[in-house]
XYZ file of C-alpha atoms in Angstrom:
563
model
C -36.912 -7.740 -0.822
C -34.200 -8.070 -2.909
C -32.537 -4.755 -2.197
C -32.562 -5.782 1.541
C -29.564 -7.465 2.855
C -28.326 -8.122 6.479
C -24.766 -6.257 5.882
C -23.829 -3.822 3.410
C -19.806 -3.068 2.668
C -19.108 -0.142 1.205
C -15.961 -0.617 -1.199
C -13.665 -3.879 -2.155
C -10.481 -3.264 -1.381
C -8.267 -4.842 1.443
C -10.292 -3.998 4.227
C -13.958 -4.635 2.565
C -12.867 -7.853 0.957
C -12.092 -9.046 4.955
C -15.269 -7.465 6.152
C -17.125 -9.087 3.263
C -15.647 -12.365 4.359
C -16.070 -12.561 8.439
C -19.288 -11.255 7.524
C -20.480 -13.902 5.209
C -18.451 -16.616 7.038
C -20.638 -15.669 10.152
C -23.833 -16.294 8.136
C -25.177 -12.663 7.272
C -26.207 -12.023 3.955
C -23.975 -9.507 2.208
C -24.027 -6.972 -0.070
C -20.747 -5.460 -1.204
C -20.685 -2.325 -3.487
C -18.094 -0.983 -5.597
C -17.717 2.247 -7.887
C -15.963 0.434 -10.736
C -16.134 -2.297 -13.109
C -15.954 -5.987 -12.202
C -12.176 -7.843 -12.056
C -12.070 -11.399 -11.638
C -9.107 -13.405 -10.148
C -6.524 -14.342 -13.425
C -9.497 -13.934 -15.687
C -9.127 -10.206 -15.696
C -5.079 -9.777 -15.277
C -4.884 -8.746 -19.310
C -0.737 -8.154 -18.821
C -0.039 -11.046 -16.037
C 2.161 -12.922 -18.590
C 3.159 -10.650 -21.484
C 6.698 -9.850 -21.857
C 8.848 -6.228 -22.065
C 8.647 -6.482 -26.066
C 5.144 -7.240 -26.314
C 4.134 -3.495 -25.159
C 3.530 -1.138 -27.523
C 5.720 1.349 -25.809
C 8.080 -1.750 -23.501
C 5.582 -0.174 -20.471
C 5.995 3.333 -20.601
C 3.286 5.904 -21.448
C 3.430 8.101 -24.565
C 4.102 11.566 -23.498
C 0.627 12.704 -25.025
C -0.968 10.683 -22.009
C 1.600 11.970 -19.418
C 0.592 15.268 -20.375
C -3.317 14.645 -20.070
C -2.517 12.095 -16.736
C 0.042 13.932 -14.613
C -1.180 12.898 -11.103
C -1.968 9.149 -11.570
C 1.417 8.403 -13.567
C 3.465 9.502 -10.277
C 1.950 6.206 -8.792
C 4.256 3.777 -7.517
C 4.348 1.010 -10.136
C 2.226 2.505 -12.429
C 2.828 1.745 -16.495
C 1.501 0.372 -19.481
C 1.447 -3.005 -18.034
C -0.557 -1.866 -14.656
C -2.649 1.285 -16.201
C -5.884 -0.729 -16.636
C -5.618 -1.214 -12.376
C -5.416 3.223 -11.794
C -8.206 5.750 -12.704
C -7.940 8.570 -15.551
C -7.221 12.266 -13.903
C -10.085 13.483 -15.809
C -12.491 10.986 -15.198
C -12.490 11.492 -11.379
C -11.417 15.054 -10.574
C -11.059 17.063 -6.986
C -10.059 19.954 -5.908
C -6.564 20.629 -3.942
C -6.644 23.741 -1.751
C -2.867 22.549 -0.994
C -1.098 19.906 -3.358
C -2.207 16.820 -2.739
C -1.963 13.826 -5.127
C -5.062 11.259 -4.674
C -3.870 7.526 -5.925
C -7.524 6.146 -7.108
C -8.076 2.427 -8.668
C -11.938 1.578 -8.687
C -12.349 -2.037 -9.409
C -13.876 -4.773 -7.851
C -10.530 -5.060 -5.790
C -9.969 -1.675 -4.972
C -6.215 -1.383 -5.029
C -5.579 -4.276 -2.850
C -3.967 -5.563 -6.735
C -1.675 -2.716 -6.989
C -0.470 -2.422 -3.265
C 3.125 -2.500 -1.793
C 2.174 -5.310 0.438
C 4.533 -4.425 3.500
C 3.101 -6.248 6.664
C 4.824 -4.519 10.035
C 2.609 -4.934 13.333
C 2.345 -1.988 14.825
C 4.196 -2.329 18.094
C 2.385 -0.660 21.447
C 4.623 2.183 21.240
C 2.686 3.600 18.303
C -0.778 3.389 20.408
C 0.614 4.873 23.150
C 3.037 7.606 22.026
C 0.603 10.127 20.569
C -1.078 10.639 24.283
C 2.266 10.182 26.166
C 4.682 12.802 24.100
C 1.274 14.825 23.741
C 0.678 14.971 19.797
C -3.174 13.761 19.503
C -5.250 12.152 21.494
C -5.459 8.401 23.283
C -6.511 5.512 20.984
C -9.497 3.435 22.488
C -7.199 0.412 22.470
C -3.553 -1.156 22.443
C -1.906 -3.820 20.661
C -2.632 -6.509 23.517
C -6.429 -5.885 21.558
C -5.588 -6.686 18.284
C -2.409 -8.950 18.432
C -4.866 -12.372 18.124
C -6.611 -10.660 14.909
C -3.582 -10.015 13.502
C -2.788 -13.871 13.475
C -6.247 -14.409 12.516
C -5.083 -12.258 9.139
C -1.598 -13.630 8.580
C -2.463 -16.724 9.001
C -5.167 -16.481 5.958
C -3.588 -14.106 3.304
C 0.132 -15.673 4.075
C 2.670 -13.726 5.519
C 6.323 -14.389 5.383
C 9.267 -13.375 7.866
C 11.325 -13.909 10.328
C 10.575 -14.088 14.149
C 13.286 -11.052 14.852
C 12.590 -10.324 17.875
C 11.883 -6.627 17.577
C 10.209 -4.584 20.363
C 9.276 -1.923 17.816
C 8.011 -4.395 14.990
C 6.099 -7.528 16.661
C 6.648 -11.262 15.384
C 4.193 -12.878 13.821
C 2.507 -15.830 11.916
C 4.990 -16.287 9.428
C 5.469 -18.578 6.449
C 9.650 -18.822 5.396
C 11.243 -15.479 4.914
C 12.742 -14.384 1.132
C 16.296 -14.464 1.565
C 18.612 -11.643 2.071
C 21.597 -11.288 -0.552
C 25.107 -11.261 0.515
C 25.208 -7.066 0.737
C 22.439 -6.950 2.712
C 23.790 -9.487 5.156
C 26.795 -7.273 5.052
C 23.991 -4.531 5.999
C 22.517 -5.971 8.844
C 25.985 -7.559 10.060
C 27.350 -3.360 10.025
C 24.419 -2.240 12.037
C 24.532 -4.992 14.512
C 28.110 -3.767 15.623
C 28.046 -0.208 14.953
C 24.175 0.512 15.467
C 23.320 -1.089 18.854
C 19.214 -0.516 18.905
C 18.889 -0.644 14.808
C 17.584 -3.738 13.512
C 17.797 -4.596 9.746
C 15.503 -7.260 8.727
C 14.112 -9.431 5.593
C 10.570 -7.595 5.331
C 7.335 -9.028 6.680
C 5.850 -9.053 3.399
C 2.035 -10.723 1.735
C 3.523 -13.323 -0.390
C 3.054 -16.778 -0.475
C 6.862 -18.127 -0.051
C 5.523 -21.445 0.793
C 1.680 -22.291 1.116
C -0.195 -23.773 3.842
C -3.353 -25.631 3.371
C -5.517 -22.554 4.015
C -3.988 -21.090 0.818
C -4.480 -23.955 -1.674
C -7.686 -24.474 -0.392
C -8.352 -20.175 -1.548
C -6.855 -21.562 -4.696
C -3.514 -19.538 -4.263
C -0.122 -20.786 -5.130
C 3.179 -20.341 -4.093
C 4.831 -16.897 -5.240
C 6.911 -17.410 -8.440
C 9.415 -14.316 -7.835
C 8.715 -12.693 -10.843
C 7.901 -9.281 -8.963
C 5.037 -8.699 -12.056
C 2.864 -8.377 -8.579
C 0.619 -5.141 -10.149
C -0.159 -6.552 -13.082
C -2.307 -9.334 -10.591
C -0.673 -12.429 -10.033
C -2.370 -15.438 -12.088
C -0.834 -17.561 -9.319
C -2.374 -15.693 -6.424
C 1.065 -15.190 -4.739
C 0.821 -12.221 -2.741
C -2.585 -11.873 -1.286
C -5.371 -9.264 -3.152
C -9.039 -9.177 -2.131
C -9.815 -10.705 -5.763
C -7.652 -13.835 -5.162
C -8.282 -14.502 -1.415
C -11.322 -12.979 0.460
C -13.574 -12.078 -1.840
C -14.298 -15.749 -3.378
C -14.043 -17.086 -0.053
C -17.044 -14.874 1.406
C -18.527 -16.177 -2.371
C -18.179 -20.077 -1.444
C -20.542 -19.136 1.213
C -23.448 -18.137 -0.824
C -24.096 -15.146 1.355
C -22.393 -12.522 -0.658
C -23.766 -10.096 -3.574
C -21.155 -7.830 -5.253
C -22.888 -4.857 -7.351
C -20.486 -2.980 -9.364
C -20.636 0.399 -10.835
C -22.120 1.396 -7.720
C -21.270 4.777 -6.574
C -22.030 5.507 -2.918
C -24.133 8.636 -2.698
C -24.583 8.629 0.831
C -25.781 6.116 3.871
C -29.738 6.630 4.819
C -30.253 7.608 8.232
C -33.158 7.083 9.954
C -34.980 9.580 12.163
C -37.292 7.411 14.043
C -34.860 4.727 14.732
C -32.036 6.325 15.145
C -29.733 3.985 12.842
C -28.541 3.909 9.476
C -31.150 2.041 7.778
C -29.363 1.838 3.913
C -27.166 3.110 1.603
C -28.184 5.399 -1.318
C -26.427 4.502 -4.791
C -26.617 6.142 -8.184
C -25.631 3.175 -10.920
C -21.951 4.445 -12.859
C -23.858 3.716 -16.402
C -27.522 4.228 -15.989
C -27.314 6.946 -13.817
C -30.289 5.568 -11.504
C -30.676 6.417 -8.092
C -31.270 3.032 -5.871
C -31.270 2.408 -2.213
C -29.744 -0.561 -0.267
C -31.375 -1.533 3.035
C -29.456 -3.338 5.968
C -29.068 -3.446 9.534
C -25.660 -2.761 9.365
C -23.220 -0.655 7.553
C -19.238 -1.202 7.082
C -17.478 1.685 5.176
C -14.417 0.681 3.590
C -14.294 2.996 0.751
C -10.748 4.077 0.946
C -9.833 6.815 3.619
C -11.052 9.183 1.532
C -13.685 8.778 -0.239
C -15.298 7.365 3.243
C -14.991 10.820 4.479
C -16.700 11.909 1.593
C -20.046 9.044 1.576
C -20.027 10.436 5.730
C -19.953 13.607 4.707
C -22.259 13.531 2.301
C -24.558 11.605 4.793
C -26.882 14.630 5.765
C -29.983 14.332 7.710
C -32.207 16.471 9.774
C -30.271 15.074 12.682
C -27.287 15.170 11.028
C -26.964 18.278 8.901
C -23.205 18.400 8.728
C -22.578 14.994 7.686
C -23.430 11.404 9.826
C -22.279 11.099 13.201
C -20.798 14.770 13.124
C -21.911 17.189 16.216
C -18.561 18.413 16.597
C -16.801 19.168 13.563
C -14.461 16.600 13.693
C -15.493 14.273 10.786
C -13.066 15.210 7.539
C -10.204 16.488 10.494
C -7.205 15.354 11.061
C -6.453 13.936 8.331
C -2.530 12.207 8.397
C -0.379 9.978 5.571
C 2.932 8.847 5.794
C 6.251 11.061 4.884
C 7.701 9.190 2.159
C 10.159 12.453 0.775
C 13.769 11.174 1.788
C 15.788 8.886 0.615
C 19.634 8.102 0.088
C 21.819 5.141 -1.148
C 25.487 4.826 -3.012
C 27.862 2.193 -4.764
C 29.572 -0.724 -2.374
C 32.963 -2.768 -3.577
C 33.811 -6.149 -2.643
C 30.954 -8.245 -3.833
C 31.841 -8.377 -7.244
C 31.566 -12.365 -7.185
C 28.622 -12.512 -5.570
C 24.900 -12.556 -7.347
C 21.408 -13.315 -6.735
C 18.357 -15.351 -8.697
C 15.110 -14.253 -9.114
C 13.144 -10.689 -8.574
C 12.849 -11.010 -4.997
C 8.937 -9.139 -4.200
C 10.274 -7.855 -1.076
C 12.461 -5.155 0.484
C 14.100 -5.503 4.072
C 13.257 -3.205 6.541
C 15.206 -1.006 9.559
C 12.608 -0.997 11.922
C 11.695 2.358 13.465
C 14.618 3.278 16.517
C 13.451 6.688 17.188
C 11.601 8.276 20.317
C 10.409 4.517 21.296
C 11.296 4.354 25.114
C 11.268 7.658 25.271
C 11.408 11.074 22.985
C 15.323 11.267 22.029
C 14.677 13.880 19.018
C 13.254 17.302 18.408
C 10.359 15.562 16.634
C 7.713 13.217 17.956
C 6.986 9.745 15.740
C 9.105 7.442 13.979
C 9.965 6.197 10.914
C 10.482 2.613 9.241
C 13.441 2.548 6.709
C 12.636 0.545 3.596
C 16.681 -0.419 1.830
C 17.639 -3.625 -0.064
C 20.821 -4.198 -2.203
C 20.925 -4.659 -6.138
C 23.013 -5.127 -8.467
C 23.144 -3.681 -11.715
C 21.887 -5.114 -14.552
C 24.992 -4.487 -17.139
C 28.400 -3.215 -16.627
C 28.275 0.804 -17.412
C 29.038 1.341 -21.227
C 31.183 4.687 -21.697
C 29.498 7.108 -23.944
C 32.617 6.939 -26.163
C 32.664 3.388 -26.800
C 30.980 1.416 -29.991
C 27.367 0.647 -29.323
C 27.319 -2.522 -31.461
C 29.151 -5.324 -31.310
C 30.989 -8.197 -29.992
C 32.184 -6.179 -27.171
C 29.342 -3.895 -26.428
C 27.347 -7.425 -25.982
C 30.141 -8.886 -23.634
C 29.680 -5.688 -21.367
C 25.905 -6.087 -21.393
C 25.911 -9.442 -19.962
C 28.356 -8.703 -17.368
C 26.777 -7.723 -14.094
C 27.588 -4.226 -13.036
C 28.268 -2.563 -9.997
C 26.761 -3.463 -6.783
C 24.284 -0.283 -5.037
C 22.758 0.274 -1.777
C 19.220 2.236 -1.630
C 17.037 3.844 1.974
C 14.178 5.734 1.245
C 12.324 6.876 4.731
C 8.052 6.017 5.909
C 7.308 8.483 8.567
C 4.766 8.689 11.166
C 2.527 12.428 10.859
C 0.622 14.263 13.474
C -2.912 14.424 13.141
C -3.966 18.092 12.804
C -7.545 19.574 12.762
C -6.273 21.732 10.236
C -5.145 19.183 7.418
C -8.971 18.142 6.854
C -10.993 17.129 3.902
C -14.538 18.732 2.889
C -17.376 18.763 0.371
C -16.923 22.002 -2.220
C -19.615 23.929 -2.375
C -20.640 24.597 -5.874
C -18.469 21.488 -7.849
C -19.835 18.250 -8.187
C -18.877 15.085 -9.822
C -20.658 13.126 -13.283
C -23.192 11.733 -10.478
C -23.925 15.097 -8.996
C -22.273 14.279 -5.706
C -20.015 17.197 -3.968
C -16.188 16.958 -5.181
C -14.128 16.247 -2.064
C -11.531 19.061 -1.243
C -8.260 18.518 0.094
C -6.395 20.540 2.727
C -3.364 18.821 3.822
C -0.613 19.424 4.045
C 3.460 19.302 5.841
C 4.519 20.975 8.980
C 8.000 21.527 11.163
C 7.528 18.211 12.674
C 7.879 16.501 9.033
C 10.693 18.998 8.016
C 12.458 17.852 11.208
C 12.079 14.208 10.837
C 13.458 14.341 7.093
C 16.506 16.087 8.395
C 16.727 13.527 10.959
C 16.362 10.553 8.211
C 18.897 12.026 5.941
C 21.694 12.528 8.324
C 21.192 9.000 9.982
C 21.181 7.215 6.625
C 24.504 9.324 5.175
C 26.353 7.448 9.204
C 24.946 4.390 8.304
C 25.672 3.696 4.307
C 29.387 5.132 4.998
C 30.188 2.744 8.011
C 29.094 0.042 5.500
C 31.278 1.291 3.251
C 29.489 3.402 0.520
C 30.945 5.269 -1.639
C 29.697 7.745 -4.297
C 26.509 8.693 -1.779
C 23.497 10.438 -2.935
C 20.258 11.826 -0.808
C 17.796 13.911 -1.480
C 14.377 15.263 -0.579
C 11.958 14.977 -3.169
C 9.338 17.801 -1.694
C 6.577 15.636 -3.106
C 2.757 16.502 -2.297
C 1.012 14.717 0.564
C -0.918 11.646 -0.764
C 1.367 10.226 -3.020
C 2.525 7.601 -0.178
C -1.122 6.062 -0.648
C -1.427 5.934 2.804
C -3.877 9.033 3.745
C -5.219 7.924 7.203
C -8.029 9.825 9.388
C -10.667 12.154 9.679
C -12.996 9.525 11.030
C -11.022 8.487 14.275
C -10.895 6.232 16.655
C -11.424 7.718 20.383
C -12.779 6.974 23.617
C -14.675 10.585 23.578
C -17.529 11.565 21.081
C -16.981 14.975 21.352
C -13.393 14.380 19.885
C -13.332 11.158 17.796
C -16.353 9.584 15.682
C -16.009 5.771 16.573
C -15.494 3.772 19.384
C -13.157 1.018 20.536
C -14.584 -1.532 17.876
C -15.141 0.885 14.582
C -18.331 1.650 15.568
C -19.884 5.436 15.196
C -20.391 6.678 18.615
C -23.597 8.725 16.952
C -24.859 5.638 14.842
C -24.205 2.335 16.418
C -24.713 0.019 13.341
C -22.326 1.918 10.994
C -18.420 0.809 11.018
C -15.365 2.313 9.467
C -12.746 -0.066 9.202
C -10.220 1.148 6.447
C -7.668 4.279 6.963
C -10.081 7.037 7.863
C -10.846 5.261 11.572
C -7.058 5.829 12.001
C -6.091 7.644 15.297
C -2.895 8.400 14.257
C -0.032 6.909 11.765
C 2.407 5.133 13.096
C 4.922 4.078 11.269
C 4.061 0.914 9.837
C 2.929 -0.070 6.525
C -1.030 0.521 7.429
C -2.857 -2.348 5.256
C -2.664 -5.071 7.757
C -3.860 -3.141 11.099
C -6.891 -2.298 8.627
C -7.531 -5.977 7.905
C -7.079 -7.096 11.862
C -9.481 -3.960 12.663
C -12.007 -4.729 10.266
C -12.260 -8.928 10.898
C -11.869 -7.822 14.830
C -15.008 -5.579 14.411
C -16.614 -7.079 11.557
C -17.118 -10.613 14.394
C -18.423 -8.083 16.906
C -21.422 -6.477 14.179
C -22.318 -10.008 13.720
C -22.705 -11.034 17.609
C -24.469 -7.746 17.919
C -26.223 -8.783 15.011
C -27.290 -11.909 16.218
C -28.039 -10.752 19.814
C -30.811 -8.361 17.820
C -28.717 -5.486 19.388
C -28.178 -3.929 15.643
């Protein structure tokens, strides 16, 4: 009996630390399994409070491990003060049949420690459009669905921002916004009047700007600014699944975490007709063990969930669970992060800010909402802020010592403007994932192969961004303007979506309107690969509202002896 639970999660991370938690919350006895090792709120942040000088290298890498590492040190915010939250290239290898860098960090935690923590609501524009301007096909519900679970999420990890009053980005349950710096209000005051339908606001953003209740009673404080967020915050400032869900679903006593699990594959069950367990091989031992439950929630990563399904054979099911039409591992999307642009402003020389602000502002998306106004279909979000320099710019000619290279040092430097673009994809059959044939992994499980890749769409929209950006930072008043288009591989946004989707028809999606596997009704996917399509929203939070919104209907269903 002790390898039978009620629930099994399958991974961590943002979304399994909330299914782990509604779960356990609703009385079902939980089992949650990760790949990696253990990580424990504060305990486990090893660089939380060191400073610059005490790293060996003031948080670079040496170039020895750059050499032997050269697809997880692209990561956003990865150093020598976050390395012990990303995986080794060697240690967990793949195969690309088209570039395609895979961002990995297997903890308990998943990388709910090392994400951006952008909070947009997706808007019902981005649930409809796909059908409407005919780029994929109609998700099984709209935002009218989910806009009550997204409060149910806010209003537990903490959420701060303004009520804008966007059509295109949805108010929420917000705790007091960061504030924006005098540039920026220049920003938003410049669009206003020259932009009518462009909206520049202080980003909805996970951070605890001022706690409620809720949050002291997780044991979270309120954020400190110090913008250290990777490194885990020892206050619990901006919300990961170690600081927040996780030891909540623990209070309960109905949660079991097993680490060093790797997922071999989920048991399916002839006679039944349900998944009746999960099939794990232990990291260290190498032992095979199975997992019994009545119900299954996959929340591996988008991913590596393609790859447990895939891997998920059976008699009745000899291309992978729940696949009779060659859809699981298709159309696979991520987000279009290559553009971006910025310059140097005047007039704000007596004018600075306090603090490392943990947030960016945000233009909300303004394209092909109402209707399609470009030669592309989708949108994108513009993430742009304002800085300042740290030190006035030293010529190379001039002494570097003394008296007055110190005075220049101290003396703030010029002020600089910064867009970089997050674009909505089309979901393609084509850009798919699958199991390679004749390489497998340490554990003897199939490496995953990637096939993903760009199209004229993407290429359009990056023109689109570029030119847009170049009218706006010169009509508030940039000068010395830079852009460019940084041709990076898919994946390296961190936000590969699909290839288990969302539908209303079996024969072209592989869940239904609650996460649920139209082929194998107590198995859920709740983290990027149910994703019908993109949008253009930061993803993390429609995962969380998707996964407590269908991790309450398992347990009715549960209790009901449906499942």
């Amino acid at each position: 009996m002790e390898n039978q639970f009620d629930a099994i999660v399958i991974g961590s991370g943002i979304s399994g630390g909330w299914a782990a938690k509604e779960l356990c919350e609703k009385g079902l006895k939980t089992l949650v399994l990760e790949r990696g090792r253990d990580v424990r709120h504060i305990k486990d942040y090893p660089t939380m409070t060191m400073n610059p000088w005490d790293f060996e290298h003031r948080g670079r890498m040496t170039k020895a491990f750059y050499q032997e590492n050269p697809l997880i040190t692209k990561a956003s915010g990865y150093g020598e003060d976050t390395t012990h939250f990303f995986i080794k290239d060697a240690d967990h290898p793949y195969v690309q049949e088209k570039p395609f860098d895979w961002i990995r960090g297997y903890q308990v935690g998943g990388k709910s420690l090392i994400w951006g923590r952008a909070c947009q609501r997706w808007s019902d524009y981005e649930f409809k459009a796909p059908k409407k301007y005919g780029y994929g096909i109609e998700w099984p519900i709209g935002y009218d669905d989910v806009a009550s679970w997204y409060s149910h999420v806010e209003k537990f990890i903490g959420v701060c921002g303004n009520d804008d009053g966007i059509e295109a980005m949805p108010d929420g349950e917000f705790l007091p916004p960061f504030e924006l710096n005098c540039v920026e209000e220049h920003m938003q005051a410049t669009l206003k009047e020259h932009f009518p339908g462009r909206h520049l606001v202080q980003g909805r953003w996970a951070h605890l700007s001022e706690p409620e209740q809720v949050h002291l009673d997780q044991g979270r404080g309120k954020c400190q600014c110090r913008n250290l967020c990777m490194r885990g915050c020892p206050f619990g400032g901006y919300f990961s699944s170690n600081s927040s869900t996780l030891p909540w679903a623990e209070k309960t006593g109905n949660l079991t975490i097993r680490p060093f699990s790797v997922v071999h594959s989920i048991v399916y069950d002839e006679a039944s007709g349900k998944a009746s367990g999960v099939k794990v091989i232990d990291t260290n031992t190498k032992e095979e063990i199975v997992y019994n439950a009545r119900i299954i929630f996959v929340n591996a990563s988008a991913l590596n969930s393609n790859l447990i399904l895939l891997n998920s054979k059976s008699e009745r099911f000899p291309n992978g669970l729940g696949n009779d039409h060659d859809v699981l591992g298709r159309y696979v999307s991520f987000h279009n992060y290559r553009a971006g642009a910025g310059g140097a402003i005047k007039g704000f020389e007596d004018h600075y800010y306090y603090g490392s602000r943990p947030s960016e502002c945000i233009i909300a998306n303004y394209r092909n909402l109402k209707e399609q106004d470009t030669d592309f279909v989708g949108g994108y979000t513009i993430f742009t802020g304002a800085y300042r320099n740290r030190a006035e710019e030293v010529p190379e000619d001039a002494p570097q010592l003394g008296a007055d290279f110190k005075h220049r040092l101290s003396k703030p430097g010029d002020w600089r403007i910064y867009m970089y673009m997050q674009g909505e994809t089309i979901p393609k059959p084509s850009n798919r994932v699958y199991l390679s044939e004749d390489k497998t992994d340490d554990w003897g499980i199939p490496l995953l192969v990637t096939d993903v890749g760009y199209d004229e769409n993407d290429e359009k929209m990056v023109v689109d961004f570029l030119e847009e950006s170049q009218k706006m930072l010169e009509q508030m008043g940039c000068t010395d303007l830079y852009s460019y288009d940084s041709k990076q591989a898919p994946g390296l946004d961190i936000h590969e979506m699909g290839g288990v989707r969302m539908g209303k028809d079996p024969k072209t999606s592989l869940l239904n309107e609650f996460n649920q596997m139209h082929q194998c009704k107590n198995v859920f996917v709740t983290d990027g690969a149910c994703m019908t399509s993109t949008g253009n929203q930061s993803p993390s939070i429609l995962y969380m509202a998707l996964t407590a919104r269908a991790a309450n209907y398992a347990a009715e269903q549960f209790k009901n002896n449906v499942l």
